[in-house]
XYZ file of C-alpha atoms in Angstrom:
777
model
C -8.605 7.334 40.078
C -8.296 5.011 37.042
C -5.486 4.938 34.413
C -5.674 7.098 31.269
C -5.153 5.173 27.997
C -3.627 6.593 24.820
C -2.989 5.216 21.313
C -6.241 3.304 21.703
C -7.764 0.897 19.176
C -11.352 -0.192 19.614
C -11.883 -3.740 18.278
C -14.727 -6.190 18.207
C -15.285 -7.903 21.543
C -14.464 -11.244 19.884
C -10.783 -10.202 19.681
C -8.912 -11.852 22.542
C -6.680 -9.777 24.832
C -3.341 -10.843 26.197
C -4.384 -12.187 29.635
C -1.402 -10.453 31.240
C -2.689 -6.993 30.417
C -6.424 -7.568 30.248
C -8.738 -4.856 31.649
C -12.208 -6.092 32.478
C -15.377 -4.559 33.836
C -16.994 -6.424 36.699
C -19.687 -5.670 39.232
C -18.911 -5.372 42.917
C -21.067 -6.651 45.778
C -23.511 -3.782 45.555
C -23.812 -3.706 41.778
C -21.320 -0.924 40.987
C -19.111 -1.491 37.921
C -15.396 -1.488 38.717
C -12.308 -1.480 36.466
C -10.063 -4.426 37.323
C -6.644 -5.044 35.726
C -5.068 -8.509 35.837
C -1.632 -8.977 37.366
C 1.188 -8.789 34.836
C 3.824 -6.568 33.335
C 2.183 -3.154 33.071
C 4.661 -1.944 30.485
C 4.234 -4.775 27.953
C 1.437 -4.540 25.439
C 0.835 -7.261 22.891
C 1.153 -6.058 19.302
C -2.202 -5.094 17.914
C -3.669 -7.325 15.225
C -3.253 -6.303 11.582
C -6.155 -4.213 10.317
C -7.055 -6.976 7.851
C -7.571 -9.338 10.796
C -10.092 -7.068 12.564
C -13.588 -8.540 12.354
C -16.601 -6.360 11.627
C -18.113 -4.879 14.775
C -21.437 -6.599 15.335
C -22.450 -5.548 18.862
C -22.042 -2.759 21.353
C -19.196 -4.327 23.327
C -15.582 -4.005 22.284
C -12.045 -4.951 23.144
C -9.593 -2.125 23.795
C -5.866 -2.275 23.130
C -3.881 0.660 24.446
C -0.893 1.873 26.404
C -1.233 3.415 29.835
C 0.190 6.926 30.007
C -0.495 7.687 33.661
C -0.210 5.689 36.800
C -3.085 5.204 39.183
C -3.179 8.075 41.667
C -3.202 7.363 45.371
C -6.818 6.910 46.440
C -8.395 9.932 48.097
C -9.282 9.716 51.777
C -12.247 7.377 52.125
C -13.789 9.381 54.923
C -13.725 12.928 56.233
C -11.987 11.629 59.352
C -8.925 10.901 57.180
C -8.614 14.513 56.043
C -5.820 16.750 57.249
C -5.229 20.484 57.298
C -3.450 21.414 54.072
C -5.173 18.768 51.914
C -6.260 20.006 48.489
C -9.940 19.426 47.846
C -12.053 19.487 44.691
C -15.806 19.010 44.884
C -18.825 19.712 42.687
C -22.156 20.454 44.354
C -24.885 22.926 45.196
C -23.807 26.165 46.901
C -25.964 26.903 49.960
C -25.915 29.703 52.517
C -25.509 28.751 56.173
C -28.641 30.681 57.193
C -30.943 28.489 55.083
C -29.149 25.311 56.216
C -29.605 26.191 59.888
C -33.144 27.441 59.264
C -34.101 24.009 57.880
C -36.260 25.409 55.072
C -35.537 27.888 52.291
C -36.129 31.495 53.323
C -37.742 32.299 49.982
C -39.762 29.065 49.905
C -40.449 28.031 53.516
C -42.366 24.894 52.525
C -39.190 23.426 50.971
C -36.662 21.608 53.166
C -33.243 23.088 52.408
C -31.224 19.872 52.170
C -33.934 18.054 50.216
C -34.213 20.546 47.359
C -31.234 22.901 47.067
C -32.045 22.901 43.330
C -35.083 25.077 44.175
C -33.090 27.743 46.030
C -33.258 30.977 44.040
C -30.164 32.948 43.104
C -32.037 35.939 44.525
C -32.245 34.472 48.029
C -28.700 33.102 47.842
C -27.022 36.267 46.562
C -29.324 39.264 47.170
C -30.631 38.797 50.692
C -28.186 40.151 53.316
C -29.008 37.621 56.044
C -28.095 34.805 53.633
C -24.970 36.449 52.228
C -23.658 37.419 55.665
C -24.112 33.901 57.069
C -21.444 32.412 54.778
C -21.620 29.466 52.371
C -21.081 25.730 51.977
C -20.738 23.492 48.956
C -23.004 20.519 49.605
C -22.143 16.884 49.021
C -24.153 14.260 47.152
C -27.712 13.227 48.016
C -28.003 10.480 50.633
C -30.526 7.960 49.240
C -31.444 6.793 52.746
C -32.762 10.253 53.717
C -33.407 12.016 50.425
C -31.304 14.899 51.746
C -28.013 16.238 50.457
C -25.030 15.694 52.737
C -23.293 18.594 54.418
C -20.144 19.435 52.502
C -17.337 21.922 52.961
C -17.482 25.423 54.430
C -16.114 28.139 52.147
C -14.009 30.869 53.757
C -14.020 33.558 51.051
C -17.643 34.722 50.887
C -16.802 37.461 48.381
C -15.431 34.881 45.926
C -18.642 32.829 46.157
C -20.845 35.895 45.745
C -18.895 37.225 42.752
C -19.006 33.844 40.961
C -22.677 33.297 41.704
C -23.715 36.748 40.558
C -21.742 36.278 37.352
C -23.627 33.015 36.736
C -27.087 34.380 37.557
C -29.301 36.694 35.575
C -30.958 39.925 36.679
C -33.785 39.157 34.264
C -34.679 36.111 36.343
C -35.080 37.847 39.687
C -31.516 38.102 41.027
C -31.203 41.865 41.318
C -27.434 41.876 41.930
C -26.551 39.305 39.256
C -24.609 40.429 36.211
C -24.652 37.368 33.962
C -26.998 36.490 31.145
C -26.942 32.766 31.713
C -29.665 30.324 32.686
C -29.037 30.539 36.430
C -32.317 31.131 38.306
C -32.385 28.382 40.938
C -30.010 25.790 42.321
C -26.520 27.265 41.928
C -24.058 24.398 41.344
C -20.318 24.862 40.984
C -17.008 23.037 41.161
C -14.958 24.292 44.091
C -11.248 23.831 44.645
C -9.515 24.819 47.849
C -7.178 23.898 50.689
C -8.412 22.666 54.071
C -7.754 25.332 56.696
C -9.748 23.867 59.589
C -11.340 20.439 60.135
C -14.415 21.693 62.021
C -15.652 20.597 65.406
C -16.790 17.153 64.202
C -20.485 17.754 64.942
C -23.352 16.894 62.618
C -23.822 20.544 61.730
C -22.339 23.267 59.553
C -19.634 24.048 62.112
C -18.553 20.416 62.036
C -17.492 20.507 58.384
C -13.984 21.231 57.043
C -13.277 24.840 56.062
C -11.748 25.479 52.636
C -9.563 28.518 51.977
C -7.883 29.900 48.831
C -10.967 28.729 46.974
C -11.573 28.771 43.243
C -15.173 28.685 42.009
C -15.490 27.038 38.582
C -18.376 26.001 36.392
C -20.070 22.788 37.530
C -19.107 21.186 34.204
C -15.435 21.187 35.303
C -14.703 17.712 36.613
C -12.488 16.967 39.593
C -9.494 14.711 38.923
C -9.781 13.398 42.478
C -13.261 13.913 43.958
C -13.387 14.899 47.608
C -14.470 12.369 50.225
C -18.044 12.611 51.421
C -18.491 14.462 54.682
C -21.377 14.341 57.168
C -24.760 13.057 56.051
C -27.513 13.598 58.588
C -29.098 10.530 60.119
C -32.264 9.196 58.429
C -35.376 10.837 59.871
C -37.645 8.797 62.111
C -40.707 7.343 60.509
C -43.482 9.905 60.147
C -46.238 9.392 62.736
C -49.433 10.499 61.055
C -51.904 8.148 62.703
C -53.399 8.057 66.154
C -51.492 6.233 68.890
C -53.622 3.196 68.070
C -51.093 2.573 65.295
C -48.123 2.887 67.684
C -48.829 1.289 71.047
C -52.373 2.258 72.068
C -54.007 2.181 75.459
C -55.578 -1.180 76.185
C -59.179 -1.206 75.000
C -61.306 0.287 77.747
C -58.260 1.714 79.514
C -59.125 4.911 81.372
C -56.452 7.566 80.786
C -58.163 9.789 83.344
C -57.428 7.426 86.228
C -53.908 6.382 85.265
C -51.224 7.286 82.737
C -51.415 6.027 79.164
C -48.178 5.727 77.200
C -47.271 6.273 73.540
C -43.982 5.681 71.717
C -43.301 8.740 69.562
C -40.181 7.269 67.971
C -37.449 4.883 69.065
C -36.084 6.132 72.384
C -38.749 8.835 72.857
C -41.992 8.121 74.750
C -44.897 10.227 75.969
C -47.032 9.435 79.022
C -50.227 11.423 79.572
C -53.140 11.566 81.964
C -56.362 13.609 81.893
C -57.215 15.232 85.235
C -60.949 15.815 84.855
C -61.344 17.242 88.353
C -59.418 20.401 87.459
C -59.629 20.123 83.629
C -55.891 19.657 83.028
C -53.603 17.195 81.294
C -50.350 15.917 82.809
C -47.639 14.877 80.377
C -44.253 13.223 80.801
C -41.868 12.996 77.823
C -38.893 10.647 78.277
C -35.928 10.657 75.880
C -33.046 8.191 75.676
C -30.167 10.669 75.805
C -29.484 14.207 77.031
C -31.258 16.804 74.886
C -33.887 19.536 74.799
C -37.423 18.203 74.357
C -40.557 19.623 72.780
C -44.268 18.810 72.499
C -46.772 20.990 70.631
C -50.529 21.185 70.028
C -51.428 21.955 66.422
C -54.435 22.596 64.217
C -52.909 21.239 61.005
C -49.760 19.266 61.995
C -47.578 22.195 60.920
C -45.338 24.439 63.009
C -46.951 27.766 62.124
C -49.703 28.644 64.604
C -49.022 25.777 66.993
C -48.632 26.030 70.792
C -45.431 24.405 72.022
C -43.919 23.386 75.346
C -40.103 23.298 75.187
C -37.610 22.461 77.896
C -33.897 21.860 78.341
C -32.037 20.070 81.172
C -31.255 22.511 83.932
C -34.267 24.687 83.132
C -38.045 24.444 83.283
C -40.494 23.813 80.441
C -42.061 26.986 79.071
C -44.830 27.728 76.600
C -44.070 29.146 73.163
C -46.057 30.354 70.192
C -44.605 28.622 67.133
C -44.405 30.537 63.872
C -43.128 29.319 60.516
C -39.401 29.836 60.987
C -39.188 31.217 64.535
C -40.803 30.957 67.960
C -41.965 33.448 70.579
C -42.070 32.736 74.292
C -45.545 33.435 75.672
C -46.081 36.256 78.136
C -45.740 35.600 81.881
C -49.520 35.593 82.398
C -49.790 32.822 79.772
C -47.108 30.669 81.446
C -49.699 28.513 83.187
C -47.786 25.231 83.422
C -47.625 23.621 86.863
C -45.478 20.782 88.217
C -43.080 21.637 85.366
C -39.544 20.235 85.338
C -36.793 18.888 83.077
C -34.429 16.384 84.667
C -31.732 13.962 83.601
C -31.580 10.532 85.191
C -29.298 7.526 84.853
C -30.695 4.174 83.728
C -27.671 1.908 84.034
C -25.074 3.534 81.752
C -27.744 5.386 79.765
C -28.644 9.044 80.441
C -32.360 9.807 80.153
C -34.022 13.243 79.847
C -37.493 13.574 81.377
C -39.756 16.609 80.873
C -42.921 16.847 83.001
C -45.717 19.417 83.095
C -49.413 19.880 83.789
C -51.415 22.155 81.487
C -55.030 23.404 81.392
C -57.113 21.738 78.692
C -58.617 25.023 77.508
C -56.968 28.453 77.670
C -57.714 31.824 76.030
C -56.054 32.328 72.623
C -54.575 28.812 72.629
C -55.442 25.584 70.842
C -57.854 23.639 73.107
C -57.252 20.012 74.098
C -60.496 18.174 73.367
C -62.023 14.692 73.640
C -61.189 12.679 70.543
C -58.335 13.268 68.100
C -55.812 16.002 68.894
C -53.161 16.901 66.308
C -49.712 17.302 67.832
C -45.990 17.635 67.075
C -42.899 16.309 68.794
C -39.238 17.277 68.506
C -35.965 16.877 70.371
C -32.413 18.136 70.136
C -30.818 14.779 69.314
C -27.553 15.314 71.195
C -28.011 19.025 71.890
C -29.349 20.530 75.122
C -29.549 24.021 73.582
C -33.010 24.666 72.187
C -32.562 25.120 68.444
C -33.180 23.522 65.060
C -34.210 19.896 65.434
C -32.903 18.589 62.081
C -34.755 15.301 61.414
C -35.718 14.781 65.048
C -39.361 15.782 64.706
C -42.727 14.568 63.414
C -46.475 15.176 63.605
C -48.707 12.677 65.392
C -52.212 12.410 66.828
C -53.515 11.539 70.286
C -57.009 10.159 70.718
C -57.957 11.365 74.193
C -60.924 9.562 75.702
C -62.721 11.728 78.260
C -66.150 13.351 78.356
C -64.864 16.923 78.514
C -67.733 18.072 80.705
C -65.369 19.680 83.194
C -63.382 21.634 80.608
C -64.100 25.374 80.705
C -65.375 27.156 77.626
C -62.757 29.188 75.727
C -62.746 32.821 76.777
C -63.964 35.229 74.100
C -61.404 37.549 72.561
C -61.281 41.102 73.809
C -63.195 43.285 71.355
C -61.755 46.589 70.236
C -64.069 49.445 71.194
C -66.705 50.547 68.684
C -66.173 47.549 66.369
C -68.199 44.385 65.934
C -68.335 41.435 63.560
C -70.208 42.387 60.395
C -69.159 46.045 60.395
C -68.218 47.472 57.013
C -64.762 49.042 57.042
C -62.972 51.422 54.679
C -59.381 52.439 55.344
C -56.427 53.810 53.386
C -52.894 52.909 54.328
C -49.676 51.080 53.556
C -49.991 47.364 52.789
C -47.514 45.316 54.815
C -46.834 41.592 55.059
C -47.101 39.965 58.480
C -43.611 38.472 58.217
C -41.922 41.873 58.083
C -44.165 43.235 60.864
C -43.241 40.371 63.187
C -39.613 40.521 62.080
C -39.418 44.173 63.139
C -37.261 45.250 60.205
C -37.743 44.956 56.450
C -36.432 41.681 55.025
C -35.011 43.464 51.979
C -33.578 46.342 54.041
C -32.784 45.014 57.533
C -31.552 48.369 58.821
C -35.063 49.852 58.408
C -37.695 49.382 61.128
C -40.854 48.078 59.469
C -43.417 50.303 61.196
C -41.254 53.419 60.936
C -40.779 53.361 57.164
C -43.294 51.167 55.322
C -42.812 53.634 52.446
C -39.374 52.053 51.876
C -40.693 48.490 51.581
C -40.109 47.321 48.006
C -42.898 45.804 45.927
C -40.384 43.015 45.253
C -40.161 41.957 48.894
C -43.913 42.426 49.393
C -45.068 40.558 46.284
C -42.209 38.353 44.984
C -40.814 36.716 48.118
C -42.627 33.566 49.221
C -42.124 33.963 52.970
C -43.725 37.421 52.840
C -46.666 36.388 50.661
C -47.397 33.261 52.683
C -47.479 35.219 55.948
C -50.546 37.239 54.894
C -51.103 40.999 54.853
C -52.330 43.979 56.873
C -53.348 47.473 55.907
C -51.588 49.748 58.407
C -53.149 52.699 60.227
C -51.845 56.245 60.528
C -48.457 57.219 61.976
C -48.420 57.768 65.737
C -46.567 61.075 66.259
C -45.508 60.054 69.777
C -43.507 57.053 68.485
C -42.857 57.820 64.828
C -44.274 54.384 63.990
C -47.378 53.482 61.998
C -50.185 51.872 63.962
C -51.243 48.288 63.380
C -54.368 48.206 61.236
C -56.605 45.484 59.852
C -55.698 41.961 58.789
C -56.749 41.070 55.225
C -58.177 37.599 54.637
C -57.892 37.229 50.851
C -54.158 37.164 50.155
C -54.681 36.516 46.434
C -56.611 39.772 46.050
C -53.859 41.754 47.762
C -51.178 40.148 45.597
C -53.120 40.666 42.353
C -53.851 44.328 43.103
C -50.309 45.033 44.241
C -48.692 43.415 41.195
C -51.024 45.316 38.879
C -49.972 48.561 40.589
C -46.211 47.957 40.899
C -43.651 48.525 38.178
C -41.011 46.180 36.794
C -38.537 49.005 36.261
C -35.162 48.863 37.979
C -34.035 51.318 40.639
C -30.572 51.594 42.227
C -32.004 51.716 45.762
C -34.617 48.913 45.571
C -34.952 45.357 44.371
C -36.986 45.033 41.185
C -40.480 43.507 41.351
C -40.264 40.605 38.908
C -43.982 39.727 39.029
C -45.395 43.252 38.730
C -47.087 44.512 35.567
C -47.857 48.182 36.255
C -46.671 51.246 34.285
C -43.033 52.367 34.496
C -43.940 55.571 36.333
C -45.704 53.710 39.168
C -43.986 53.251 42.561
C -41.325 50.599 43.197
C -41.713 50.800 46.999
C -44.321 51.729 49.608
C -47.572 50.169 48.349
C -50.566 52.198 49.582
C -54.168 51.297 48.838
C -57.729 51.933 49.951
C -59.253 48.746 51.313
C -62.942 48.012 51.866
C -64.176 44.921 53.662
C -66.344 43.378 56.363
C -65.087 42.446 59.822
C -65.063 38.648 60.084
C -63.427 38.418 63.523
C -62.137 40.897 66.075
C -58.760 39.353 66.924
C -57.469 38.379 70.343
C -57.124 41.950 71.584
C -53.346 41.807 71.974
C -50.895 44.478 70.838
C -49.797 42.352 67.883
C -50.931 41.335 64.412
C -53.203 38.601 65.787
C -54.959 41.188 67.934
C -56.275 43.168 64.965
C -59.687 42.750 63.291
C -59.807 40.510 60.211
C -61.480 41.884 57.077
C -63.106 39.582 54.539
C -64.762 40.192 51.131
C -62.131 42.848 50.575
C -61.887 45.275 47.663
C -58.498 46.803 46.815
C -58.643 50.210 45.123
C -56.192 53.023 44.453
C -55.088 55.027 47.491
C -56.491 58.155 45.863
C -60.028 56.861 46.489
C -61.278 58.397 49.711
C -63.395 56.610 52.298
C -66.801 58.127 53.024
C -66.462 56.995 56.651
C -62.845 56.312 57.649
C -62.301 53.280 59.870
C -61.651 53.758 63.589
C -58.012 53.518 64.615
C -56.835 50.197 66.033
C -53.728 49.396 68.086
C -50.780 51.796 68.182
C -47.724 50.464 69.985
C -46.882 52.280 73.214
C -44.990 55.527 73.007
C -41.658 55.946 74.781
C -41.546 57.745 78.092
C -39.619 60.583 76.541
C -36.848 61.424 74.160
C -33.743 59.320 74.311
C -30.856 61.690 74.880
C -27.343 60.430 74.529
C -26.428 58.506 77.656
C -24.212 60.317 80.089
C -23.424 63.203 77.748
C -22.093 66.241 79.601
C -23.828 69.538 78.922
C -22.135 72.156 76.763
C -18.909 73.366 78.343
C -19.070 70.775 81.107
C -16.077 68.492 81.484
C -16.726 64.824 82.114
C -15.598 63.824 85.595
C -12.590 61.556 86.034
C -13.589 58.430 87.941
C -11.841 55.092 88.485
C -14.548 52.528 87.748
C -12.367 49.704 89.062
C -12.513 51.089 92.586
C -16.034 52.550 92.672
C -19.295 51.803 90.902
C -19.912 54.212 88.018
C -23.371 55.234 86.825
C -24.681 56.234 83.387
C -28.186 57.327 82.391
C -29.024 55.485 79.171
C -32.328 57.293 78.711
C -34.909 58.812 81.008
C -35.868 56.180 83.568
C -33.173 53.683 82.529
C -29.800 53.624 84.302
C -26.662 51.518 83.947
C -24.257 51.015 86.874
C -20.982 49.137 86.372
C -17.716 48.263 88.060
C -14.558 46.635 86.657
C -13.098 43.785 88.722
C -9.344 43.108 88.253
C -9.381 44.384 84.643
C -5.639 43.752 84.158
C -5.977 40.046 84.999
C -6.833 37.280 82.484
C -9.935 36.404 84.531
C -11.053 40.022 84.950
C -14.801 40.656 85.074
C -17.332 43.471 84.907
C -20.364 43.736 87.218
C -23.393 45.510 85.782
C -26.718 46.640 87.196
C -29.534 47.972 85.004
C -32.377 49.840 86.739
C -35.610 50.582 84.866
C -38.537 52.605 86.181
C -41.259 50.140 85.279
C -41.949 46.426 84.899
C -40.268 45.223 81.691
C -37.645 42.982 80.142
C -34.187 44.575 79.998
C -31.242 44.177 77.659
C -27.661 45.334 77.189
C -25.210 44.256 74.458
C -21.577 44.575 73.425
C -21.140 45.406 69.738
C -18.407 45.893 67.168
C -20.294 48.321 64.926
C -23.310 49.584 66.910
C -25.604 47.186 65.044
C -27.517 44.159 66.237
C -25.956 41.588 63.886
C -22.929 39.938 65.490
C -23.412 41.501 68.915
C -23.347 39.662 72.263
C -26.411 40.439 74.369
C -27.566 39.857 77.934
C -31.364 39.838 78.222
C -33.567 39.207 81.223
C -37.232 39.268 82.193
C -38.640 39.695 85.711
C -39.842 36.093 85.747
C -36.418 34.615 84.929
C -32.685 35.253 85.126
C -30.379 37.143 82.743
C -28.959 34.963 79.986
C -26.501 35.483 77.147
C -27.708 35.628 73.550
C -25.995 35.817 70.195
C -27.720 38.597 68.264
C -28.199 38.205 64.516
C -29.782 40.629 62.071
C -33.429 39.754 62.517
C -33.348 37.083 65.195
C -31.506 35.979 68.323
C -30.106 32.671 69.544
C -29.591 31.774 73.170
C -25.995 30.723 73.711
C -25.322 27.081 74.651
C -25.005 26.096 78.329
C -21.190 26.050 78.261
C -21.215 29.741 77.241
C -23.684 30.800 79.957
C -20.888 32.084 82.176
C -22.699 34.902 83.975
C -22.433 34.881 87.755
C -24.445 36.706 90.403
C -27.176 36.983 87.752
C -30.586 38.069 89.067
C -33.778 39.869 88.068
C -35.765 41.767 90.674
C -38.914 43.879 90.790
C -38.739 46.359 93.665
C -41.592 47.565 95.834
C -41.488 50.971 94.172
C -42.123 49.406 90.733
C -38.589 49.269 89.312
C -37.016 46.372 87.397
C -33.398 45.614 88.286
C -31.123 43.260 86.316
C -27.716 42.355 87.783
C -24.890 40.148 86.505
C -21.112 39.712 86.452
C -19.447 38.822 83.157
C -15.937 37.861 82.075
C -14.170 40.604 80.132
C -12.597 38.169 77.661
C -14.240 34.922 76.526
C -13.721 32.642 73.507
C -15.931 33.527 70.511
C -17.201 36.690 72.251
C -16.621 40.388 71.702
C -13.899 41.448 74.129
C -14.851 43.951 76.824
C -11.994 46.395 77.354
C -11.033 48.842 80.100
C -11.520 51.636 77.586
C -14.126 52.690 75.019
C -16.669 49.973 74.173
C -19.502 50.162 71.628
C -22.759 49.008 73.181
C -26.536 48.752 72.701
C -29.404 49.057 75.155
C -33.079 48.115 74.942
C -36.091 47.392 77.139
C -39.643 46.163 76.772
C -41.327 49.462 77.642
C -44.306 48.019 79.511
C -43.809 44.394 78.419
C -42.081 41.709 80.491
C -42.009 39.262 77.570
C -38.760 39.497 75.640
C -39.738 40.696 72.177
C -39.566 43.594 69.748
C -38.579 46.746 71.618
C -40.329 49.376 69.488
C -38.626 52.750 69.990
C -37.107 51.882 73.401
C -33.562 51.158 72.270
C -30.337 52.939 71.403
C -26.628 52.607 70.732
C -23.856 54.283 72.700
C -20.147 54.200 73.477
C -18.758 54.144 76.980
C -15.303 54.277 78.521
C -15.729 51.578 81.132
C -12.619 52.676 82.981
C -13.909 56.207 83.675
C -17.656 55.947 83.143
C -17.594 58.618 80.422
C -20.319 57.822 77.876
C -21.036 59.604 74.616
C -24.075 59.599 72.329
C -23.784 58.004 68.920
C -26.474 60.045 67.222
C -29.976 58.700 66.596
C -30.700 55.237 67.883
C -29.684 52.712 65.283
C -32.853 51.558 63.526
C -31.642 48.018 63.118
C -29.905 47.759 66.450
C -32.161 45.408 68.370
C -34.700 42.823 67.319
C -35.246 40.170 69.940
C -38.499 38.615 68.818
C -37.777 34.974 68.211
C -35.433 32.054 67.684
C -35.265 30.495 64.236
C -36.424 27.173 62.890
C -37.780 24.781 65.475
C -40.700 22.557 64.465
C -40.433 23.439 60.749
């Protein structure tokens, strides 16, 4: 923004300048140096002194005599609010995928906060991993010194341009398997981006609130912008970390009895927690009050971290529910574990201020949950800031401790875990099977190949994903059991305590060679002819604990003192089989397919209700309501022979990612979800447009989900009075919305006539409804 000088002469600072054209350097109010030119005739320059008159330079300052060759450009917009569609933008910054921004931490390094250290984001995660590539990209702004986090920048429309430039800058030798360059790029991809503003965003403090650039050019970060872009949204500074007991905040009065009346703690400005111990029935009553309208959360933790904590989350208009918090996603607990009483979330008015109040009463001690004990209890809090849709909290979270003063004599003892038959602590175990990381088991599909169901094809899991990727390594490992012929999936096996032994053995066995179908293992050291995918080993160890008995990873026995040997070594006494996930009730034929030679009937599904059999024991009934009108709707009824969660989705390509789903469980109501590849997000309240939405369990043991939905809605897949691509799923024998196992499929249906056709084998990656990303991270 300053003039460019030409024909310059650099003289000793003792040489006086003509005061009419003097350029000085001064400091502004905050210490920044600014160029200031005195008033005068800009076109008149005093003749330079003769060379003989120039004194010897004796210090580091100098006078400059020159002629201006350019005029000062108009200042750029000072704030993003001054931007307009069509403005040309140039900005230099870190390139970041939207998935890792919304997640809060880096997918390949989950202990690192995304906006704090984009310089540690690997080119591999940014450019190899489909969930990151498909989420789109932003160029970040500068670091905000008040938060230590980089500001949100500008969304980039042309993903392919970003990917091509990044891969050309990165190196395959440094772990980016799709990169083609031979440069130094391994982490922290920075670039200069030029583009034209196409859309100003929705103005929120989120990715969607940032301007969208189109016609972008991606240049090397060394290319400077003539007119730097204005800074966009920087997130608010985080609240002060609360790492002490409430005695450091506003403690109960000394001697105050929190079992006879409520004690109160300020979690952060505008967010308070009241609590009371009910010793008569061994429960705690809590009341969280927030200054604003938002979702609220409280969690009980063992180590002040999200992973492994037990959370209670609630949003206005709903009721608080219990969740199991994992590192990066959460799982709602099963109906039998939803033990909260007197649970509510309400908004109230305090003058002109809206307040959100979440109340609940919870048992102090429950099976398979963190107990609430006398003395210090480690906890977490979070809230949505200005959002009522449960999601990523940004900086609105912190750990804290509560010192609960009660004798605990009335609290029940924790219930022992259910022991698998024929096993006990101390047993020596030997088993041979595929080694799988817990992250990919819980995810349902392989992180490096999201179309492949984890337990169906562990042989296709690359050593790279298993042994290079931080989120997989940090999740721990299992040795899987044998394949269950009734489901086509491998059984869950034994958890392995010593992660370092698994990693060392796997890396020694894997090869560093490249393969066109798999990512290369960059940390492996095995021979070239060794496998690149599907790590199998024989594992020996001693049972340390039996697990919680559930049909999940945590329900499996834990082996300690493990030895990892080649899979060719046979066990003298093979280990007993552990949990195999339930088999489907039968094959899944194509829904509604007429038999050979049979002609599909012609039916008008706008005048009568049409019926389609999705699979044995699972039926879809539907009727179009005024399909030719702008406000036309479709009424659907799903009937399942059993007690389970149910789901139906509208898709563009018969895959989960990008589909619009309706899911419901017998203990709730159907709700709309946005399905991504590997996780789901509940849609915000203003998009929950279903009417006549109910879940019912009939006396004869059937689950029935009913709803009416608009055919056309903003930001949704349109439902047409013709052929629509769809997905179905159910929980089998589970009422808790989660991974469906084999009970899912894709199909196409002509909603106007009810004629449905099979689409071949059920899409492996079609449904994965096991969690919602990034909450108390």
